[in-house]
CSV table of N, CA and C in Angstrom, one decimal:
chain,number,residue,atom,x,y,z
H,18,UNK,N,-29.0,193.0,224.0
H,18,UNK,CA,-29.4,191.7,223.6
H,18,UNK,C,-30.1,191.7,222.2
H,19,UNK,N,-30.3,190.5,221.7
H,19,UNK,CA,-31.0,190.4,220.4
H,19,UNK,C,-32.5,190.3,220.6
H,20,UNK,N,-33.2,191.3,220.1
H,20,UNK,CA,-34.7,191.3,220.3
H,20,UNK,C,-35.4,190.8,219.1
H,21,UNK,N,-34.7,190.0,218.2
H,21,UNK,CA,-35.4,189.4,217.1
H,21,UNK,C,-35.7,188.0,217.3
H,22,UNK,N,-36.9,187.6,217.1
H,22,UNK,CA,-37.4,186.2,217.2
H,22,UNK,C,-37.7,185.7,215.8
H,23,UNK,N,-36.7,185.1,215.2
H,23,UNK,CA,-36.8,184.7,213.8
H,23,UNK,C,-37.9,183.6,213.6
H,24,UNK,N,-38.2,182.8,214.5
H,24,UNK,CA,-39.1,181.7,214.3
H,24,UNK,C,-40.6,182.1,214.6
H,25,UNK,N,-40.8,183.3,215.0
H,25,UNK,CA,-42.2,183.7,215.5
H,25,UNK,C,-43.2,183.5,214.4
H,26,UNK,N,-42.9,183.7,213.1
H,26,UNK,CA,-43.8,183.6,212.1
H,26,UNK,C,-43.8,182.3,211.3
H,27,UNK,N,-43.0,181.4,211.8
H,27,UNK,CA,-43.0,180.1,211.1
H,27,UNK,C,-43.9,179.1,211.7
H,28,UNK,N,-43.9,177.9,211.3
H,28,UNK,CA,-44.7,176.8,211.8
H,28,UNK,C,-43.8,176.0,212.7
H,29,UNK,N,-44.4,175.1,213.5
H,29,UNK,CA,-43.6,174.2,214.4
H,29,UNK,C,-42.6,173.3,213.6
H,30,UNK,N,-42.9,173.0,212.3
H,30,UNK,CA,-42.1,172.2,211.5
H,30,UNK,C,-40.9,172.9,210.9
H,31,UNK,N,-40.8,174.2,211.1
H,31,UNK,CA,-39.7,175.0,210.6
H,31,UNK,C,-39.9,175.7,209.3
H,32,UNK,N,-40.9,175.2,208.5
H,32,UNK,CA,-41.2,175.8,207.2
H,32,UNK,C,-42.0,177.1,207.5
H,33,UNK,N,-41.9,178.1,206.7
H,33,UNK,CA,-42.7,179.3,206.9
H,33,UNK,C,-44.2,179.0,206.8
H,34,UNK,N,-44.9,179.5,207.7
H,34,UNK,CA,-46.4,179.4,207.8
H,34,UNK,C,-47.0,180.3,206.7
H,35,UNK,N,-48.0,179.8,206.0
H,35,UNK,CA,-48.7,180.6,205.1
H,35,UNK,C,-49.9,181.3,205.8
H,36,UNK,N,-49.8,182.6,206.0
H,36,UNK,CA,-50.8,183.4,206.7
H,36,UNK,C,-51.6,184.2,205.8
H,37,UNK,N,-51.5,183.9,204.5
H,37,UNK,CA,-52.2,184.7,203.5
H,37,UNK,C,-53.7,184.4,203.4
H,38,UNK,N,-54.2,183.3,203.9
H,38,UNK,CA,-55.6,183.0,203.9
H,38,UNK,C,-55.9,182.2,205.1
H,39,UNK,N,-57.1,181.8,205.2
H,39,UNK,CA,-57.6,181.1,206.4
H,39,UNK,C,-57.1,179.7,206.4
H,40,UNK,N,-56.5,179.2,205.3
H,40,UNK,CA,-56.0,177.8,205.2
H,40,UNK,C,-57.0,176.8,205.4
H,41,UNK,N,-58.3,177.1,205.2
H,41,UNK,CA,-59.3,176.1,205.4
H,41,UNK,C,-60.2,176.0,204.2
H,42,UNK,N,-59.8,176.5,203.1
H,42,UNK,CA,-60.5,176.4,201.8
H,42,UNK,C,-61.6,177.4,201.6
H,43,UNK,N,-61.9,178.2,202.6
H,43,UNK,CA,-63.0,179.2,202.3
H,43,UNK,C,-62.4,180.5,201.8
H,44,UNK,N,-63.2,181.5,201.6
H,44,UNK,CA,-62.7,182.8,201.0
H,44,UNK,C,-62.3,183.8,202.1
H,45,UNK,N,-62.3,183.4,203.4
H,45,UNK,CA,-62.0,184.4,204.4
H,45,UNK,C,-60.5,184.7,204.4
H,46,UNK,N,-60.3,186.0,204.4
H,46,UNK,CA,-58.9,186.5,204.4
H,46,UNK,C,-58.1,186.1,205.6
H,47,UNK,N,-56.9,185.9,205.5
H,47,UNK,CA,-56.0,185.6,206.7
H,47,UNK,C,-55.5,186.8,207.4
H,48,UNK,N,-54.6,186.5,208.3
H,48,UNK,CA,-54.0,187.6,209.1
H,48,UNK,C,-53.2,188.6,208.3
H,49,UNK,N,-52.7,188.3,207.2
H,49,UNK,CA,-51.9,189.2,206.4
H,49,UNK,C,-52.7,190.4,205.8
H,50,UNK,N,-54.0,190.4,206.0
H,50,UNK,CA,-54.7,191.6,205.6
H,50,UNK,C,-54.5,192.8,206.6
H,51,UNK,N,-54.0,192.4,207.7
H,51,UNK,CA,-53.7,193.4,208.8
H,51,UNK,C,-52.3,193.9,208.6
H,52,UNK,N,-52.2,195.2,208.5
H,52,UNK,CA,-50.8,195.8,208.3
H,52,UNK,C,-49.9,195.5,209.4
H,53,UNK,N,-50.3,195.5,210.6
H,53,UNK,CA,-49.4,195.2,211.7
H,53,UNK,C,-48.9,193.8,211.6
H,54,UNK,N,-49.7,192.8,211.4
H,54,UNK,CA,-49.3,191.4,211.3
H,54,UNK,C,-48.4,191.2,210.1
H,55,UNK,N,-48.7,191.9,209.0
H,55,UNK,CA,-47.9,191.8,207.8
H,55,UNK,C,-46.5,192.3,208.0
H,56,UNK,N,-46.4,193.4,208.8
H,56,UNK,CA,-45.1,194.0,209.0
H,56,UNK,C,-44.3,193.2,210.0
H,57,UNK,N,-45.0,192.5,210.9
H,57,UNK,CA,-44.3,191.6,211.9
H,57,UNK,C,-43.9,190.3,211.3
H,58,UNK,N,-44.6,189.8,210.3
H,58,UNK,CA,-44.4,188.5,209.7
H,58,UNK,C,-44.3,188.6,208.2
H,59,UNK,N,-43.3,189.4,207.7
H,59,UNK,CA,-43.3,189.6,206.2
H,59,UNK,C,-43.0,188.4,205.4
H,60,UNK,N,-42.2,187.5,205.9
H,60,UNK,CA,-42.0,186.3,205.1
H,60,UNK,C,-43.2,185.4,204.9
H,61,UNK,N,-43.9,185.2,206.0
H,61,UNK,CA,-45.2,184.4,206.0
H,61,UNK,C,-46.2,185.1,205.2
H,62,UNK,N,-46.2,186.4,205.0
H,62,UNK,CA,-47.2,187.1,204.2
H,62,UNK,C,-46.7,187.4,202.8
H,63,UNK,N,-45.5,186.9,202.4
H,63,UNK,CA,-45.1,187.1,201.1
H,63,UNK,C,-44.6,188.5,200.7
H,64,UNK,N,-44.2,189.2,201.7
H,64,UNK,CA,-43.7,190.6,201.5
H,64,UNK,C,-42.3,190.5,200.9
H,65,UNK,N,-42.0,191.3,199.9
H,65,UNK,CA,-40.7,191.4,199.3
H,65,UNK,C,-39.7,191.9,200.4
H,66,UNK,N,-38.5,191.4,200.4
H,66,UNK,CA,-37.5,191.8,201.4
H,66,UNK,C,-37.2,193.3,201.4
H,67,UNK,N,-37.2,193.9,200.2
H,67,UNK,CA,-36.9,195.3,200.1
H,67,UNK,C,-38.0,196.2,200.8
H,68,UNK,N,-39.3,195.7,200.6
H,68,UNK,CA,-40.4,196.4,201.2
H,68,UNK,C,-40.4,196.2,202.7
H,69,UNK,N,-40.0,195.0,203.2
H,69,UNK,CA,-40.0,194.7,204.6
H,69,UNK,C,-39.1,195.6,205.4
H,70,UNK,N,-38.1,196.1,204.7
H,70,UNK,CA,-37.1,197.0,205.4
H,70,UNK,C,-37.5,198.4,205.4
H,71,UNK,N,-38.7,198.7,204.9
H,71,UNK,CA,-39.2,200.1,204.9
H,71,UNK,C,-40.2,200.3,206.1
H,72,UNK,N,-40.4,201.6,206.4
H,72,UNK,CA,-41.4,201.9,207.5
H,72,UNK,C,-42.8,201.5,207.0
H,73,UNK,N,-43.7,201.1,207.9
H,73,UNK,CA,-45.1,200.9,207.6
H,73,UNK,C,-45.9,201.8,208.5
H,74,UNK,N,-46.3,202.9,208.0
H,74,UNK,CA,-47.2,203.8,208.7
H,74,UNK,C,-48.5,203.2,209.1
H,75,UNK,N,-49.0,202.3,208.2
H,75,UNK,CA,-50.3,201.6,208.5
H,75,UNK,C,-50.1,200.7,209.7
H,76,UNK,N,-49.0,200.0,209.7
H,76,UNK,CA,-48.8,199.1,210.9
H,76,UNK,C,-48.6,199.9,212.2
H,77,UNK,N,-47.9,201.1,212.1
H,77,UNK,CA,-47.7,201.9,213.3
H,77,UNK,C,-49.0,202.4,213.8
H,78,UNK,N,-49.9,202.8,212.9
H,78,UNK,CA,-51.3,203.3,213.3
H,78,UNK,C,-52.1,202.1,213.9
H,79,UNK,N,-52.0,200.9,213.3
H,79,UNK,CA,-52.7,199.8,213.9
H,79,UNK,C,-52.2,199.4,215.3
H,80,UNK,N,-50.8,199.5,215.4
H,80,UNK,CA,-50.2,199.2,216.7
H,80,UNK,C,-50.7,200.2,217.8
H,81,UNK,N,-50.7,201.5,217.4
H,81,UNK,CA,-51.2,202.5,218.3
H,81,UNK,C,-52.6,202.3,218.7
H,82,UNK,N,-53.5,201.8,217.8
H,82,UNK,CA,-54.9,201.5,218.1
H,82,UNK,C,-55.0,200.4,219.1
H,83,UNK,N,-54.2,199.3,218.8
H,83,UNK,CA,-54.3,198.1,219.6
H,83,UNK,C,-53.8,198.4,221.1
H,84,UNK,N,-52.8,199.3,221.2
H,84,UNK,CA,-52.3,199.7,222.5
H,84,UNK,C,-53.0,200.8,223.1
H,85,UNK,N,-54.1,201.3,222.5
H,85,UNK,CA,-54.9,202.4,223.0
H,85,UNK,C,-54.1,203.6,223.2
H,86,UNK,N,-53.2,203.9,222.3
H,86,UNK,CA,-52.3,205.1,222.5
H,86,UNK,C,-53.1,206.3,221.9
H,87,UNK,N,-52.8,207.5,222.4
H,87,UNK,CA,-53.4,208.7,221.8
H,87,UNK,C,-52.7,208.9,220.5
H,88,UNK,N,-53.5,209.2,219.5
H,88,UNK,CA,-52.9,209.3,218.1
H,88,UNK,C,-53.3,210.7,217.5
H,89,UNK,N,-52.5,211.2,216.7
H,89,UNK,CA,-52.9,212.4,216.0
H,89,UNK,C,-53.9,212.1,215.0
H,90,UNK,N,-54.6,213.1,214.4
H,90,UNK,CA,-55.6,212.9,213.4
H,90,UNK,C,-54.9,212.2,212.2
H,91,UNK,N,-55.5,211.2,211.7
H,91,UNK,CA,-54.9,210.4,210.6
H,91,UNK,C,-54.1,209.2,211.1
H,92,UNK,N,-53.9,209.1,212.4
H,92,UNK,CA,-53.2,208.0,212.9
H,92,UNK,C,-51.7,208.2,213.2
H,93,UNK,N,-51.1,207.4,214.0
H,93,UNK,CA,-49.7,207.5,214.3
H,93,UNK,C,-48.9,207.1,213.0
H,94,UNK,N,-47.8,207.9,212.7
H,94,UNK,CA,-46.9,207.5,211.6
H,94,UNK,C,-45.6,207.1,212.3
H,95,UNK,N,-44.8,206.5,211.5
H,95,UNK,CA,-43.4,206.1,211.9
H,95,UNK,C,-42.6,207.3,212.3
H,96,UNK,N,-42.6,208.3,211.5
H,96,UNK,CA,-41.9,209.6,211.8
H,96,UNK,C,-42.4,210.2,213.0
H,97,UNK,N,-43.7,210.2,213.2
H,97,UNK,CA,-44.3,210.8,214.4
H,97,UNK,C,-43.9,210.1,215.7
H,98,UNK,N,-43.9,208.7,215.6
H,98,UNK,CA,-43.6,207.9,216.7
H,98,UNK,C,-42.1,208.1,217.1
H,99,UNK,N,-41.3,208.2,216.1
H,99,UNK,CA,-39.8,208.4,216.3
H,99,UNK,C,-39.6,209.8,217.0
H,100,UNK,N,-40.3,210.8,216.4
H,100,UNK,CA,-40.1,212.1,217.0
H,100,UNK,C,-40.6,212.2,218.4
H,101,UNK,N,-41.6,211.4,218.8
H,101,UNK,CA,-42.1,211.4,220.1
H,101,UNK,C,-41.3,210.5,221.1
H,102,UNK,N,-40.3,209.9,220.6
H,102,UNK,CA,-39.4,209.1,221.4
H,102,UNK,C,-40.0,207.7,221.7
H,103,UNK,N,-40.9,207.2,220.9
H,103,UNK,CA,-41.6,205.9,221.2
H,103,UNK,C,-40.8,204.7,220.8
H,104,UNK,N,-39.8,204.9,219.9
H,104,UNK,CA,-39.0,203.7,219.4
H,104,UNK,C,-38.3,203.0,220.5
H,105,UNK,N,-37.8,203.7,221.5
H,105,UNK,CA,-37.0,203.1,222.6
H,105,UNK,C,-37.9,202.3,223.6
H,106,UNK,N,-39.2,202.7,223.7
H,106,UNK,CA,-40.0,202.0,224.7
H,106,UNK,C,-41.1,201.1,224.1
H,107,UNK,N,-41.2,201.1,222.7
H,107,UNK,CA,-42.1,200.2,222.1
H,107,UNK,C,-41.4,199.4,221.0
H,108,UNK,N,-41.0,198.2,221.3
H,108,UNK,CA,-40.2,197.4,220.5
H,108,UNK,C,-41.0,197.1,219.2
H,109,UNK,N,-42.3,196.9,219.3
H,109,UNK,CA,-43.1,196.5,218.1
H,109,UNK,C,-43.0,197.7,217.1
H,110,UNK,N,-43.2,198.9,217.6
H,110,UNK,CA,-43.2,200.1,216.8
H,110,UNK,C,-41.8,200.2,216.1
H,111,UNK,N,-40.7,200.0,216.9
H,111,UNK,CA,-39.4,200.0,216.3
H,111,UNK,C,-39.2,199.0,215.2
H,112,UNK,N,-39.9,197.9,215.3
H,112,UNK,CA,-39.8,196.8,214.3
H,112,UNK,C,-40.5,197.2,213.0
H,113,UNK,N,-41.7,197.8,213.2
H,113,UNK,CA,-42.5,198.1,212.0
H,113,UNK,C,-42.0,199.4,211.4
H,114,UNK,N,-41.2,200.2,212.1
H,114,UNK,CA,-40.6,201.4,211.6
H,114,UNK,C,-39.1,201.4,211.6
H,115,UNK,N,-38.5,200.5,210.9
H,115,UNK,CA,-37.0,200.4,211.0
H,115,UNK,C,-36.2,201.6,210.5
H,116,UNK,N,-36.8,202.3,209.5
H,116,UNK,CA,-36.1,203.5,209.0
H,116,UNK,C,-36.2,204.7,210.0
H,117,UNK,N,-37.4,205.0,210.4
H,117,UNK,CA,-37.6,206.1,211.3
H,117,UNK,C,-36.9,205.8,212.7
H,118,UNK,N,-36.9,204.6,213.1
H,118,UNK,CA,-36.4,204.2,214.4
H,118,UNK,C,-35.0,203.8,214.4
H,119,UNK,N,-34.3,203.8,213.3
H,119,UNK,CA,-32.9,203.4,213.2
H,119,UNK,C,-32.1,204.3,214.2
H,120,UNK,N,-31.3,203.6,215.1
H,120,UNK,CA,-30.5,204.3,216.1
H,120,UNK,C,-31.2,204.8,217.2
H,121,UNK,N,-32.5,204.6,217.3
H,121,UNK,CA,-33.3,205.1,218.4
H,121,UNK,C,-33.8,204.1,219.4
H,122,UNK,N,-33.3,202.8,219.2
H,122,UNK,CA,-33.8,201.7,220.1
H,122,UNK,C,-33.1,201.8,221.4
């Protein structure tokens, strides 16, 4: 099946949602300061398409932290997750690590 949800980062009106700030006029940073959110919603965070197709070790490490996974010193990397066989069982990791997880879903 298709595990891609193309509208997840958009707004209800169909236009991309701007997640780069708090959208309320103050100086508080938005969700895009988090590597995991930025990797999951690259269009809404203004990430160049070429960059969005690369692995994000920072997002992999944040995902492992959120999921309370045991991590090596320095955090989980995309290559480490792929080598451990995590791409097939962790769809989010496979998404933020498209290069390392290619063919391993």
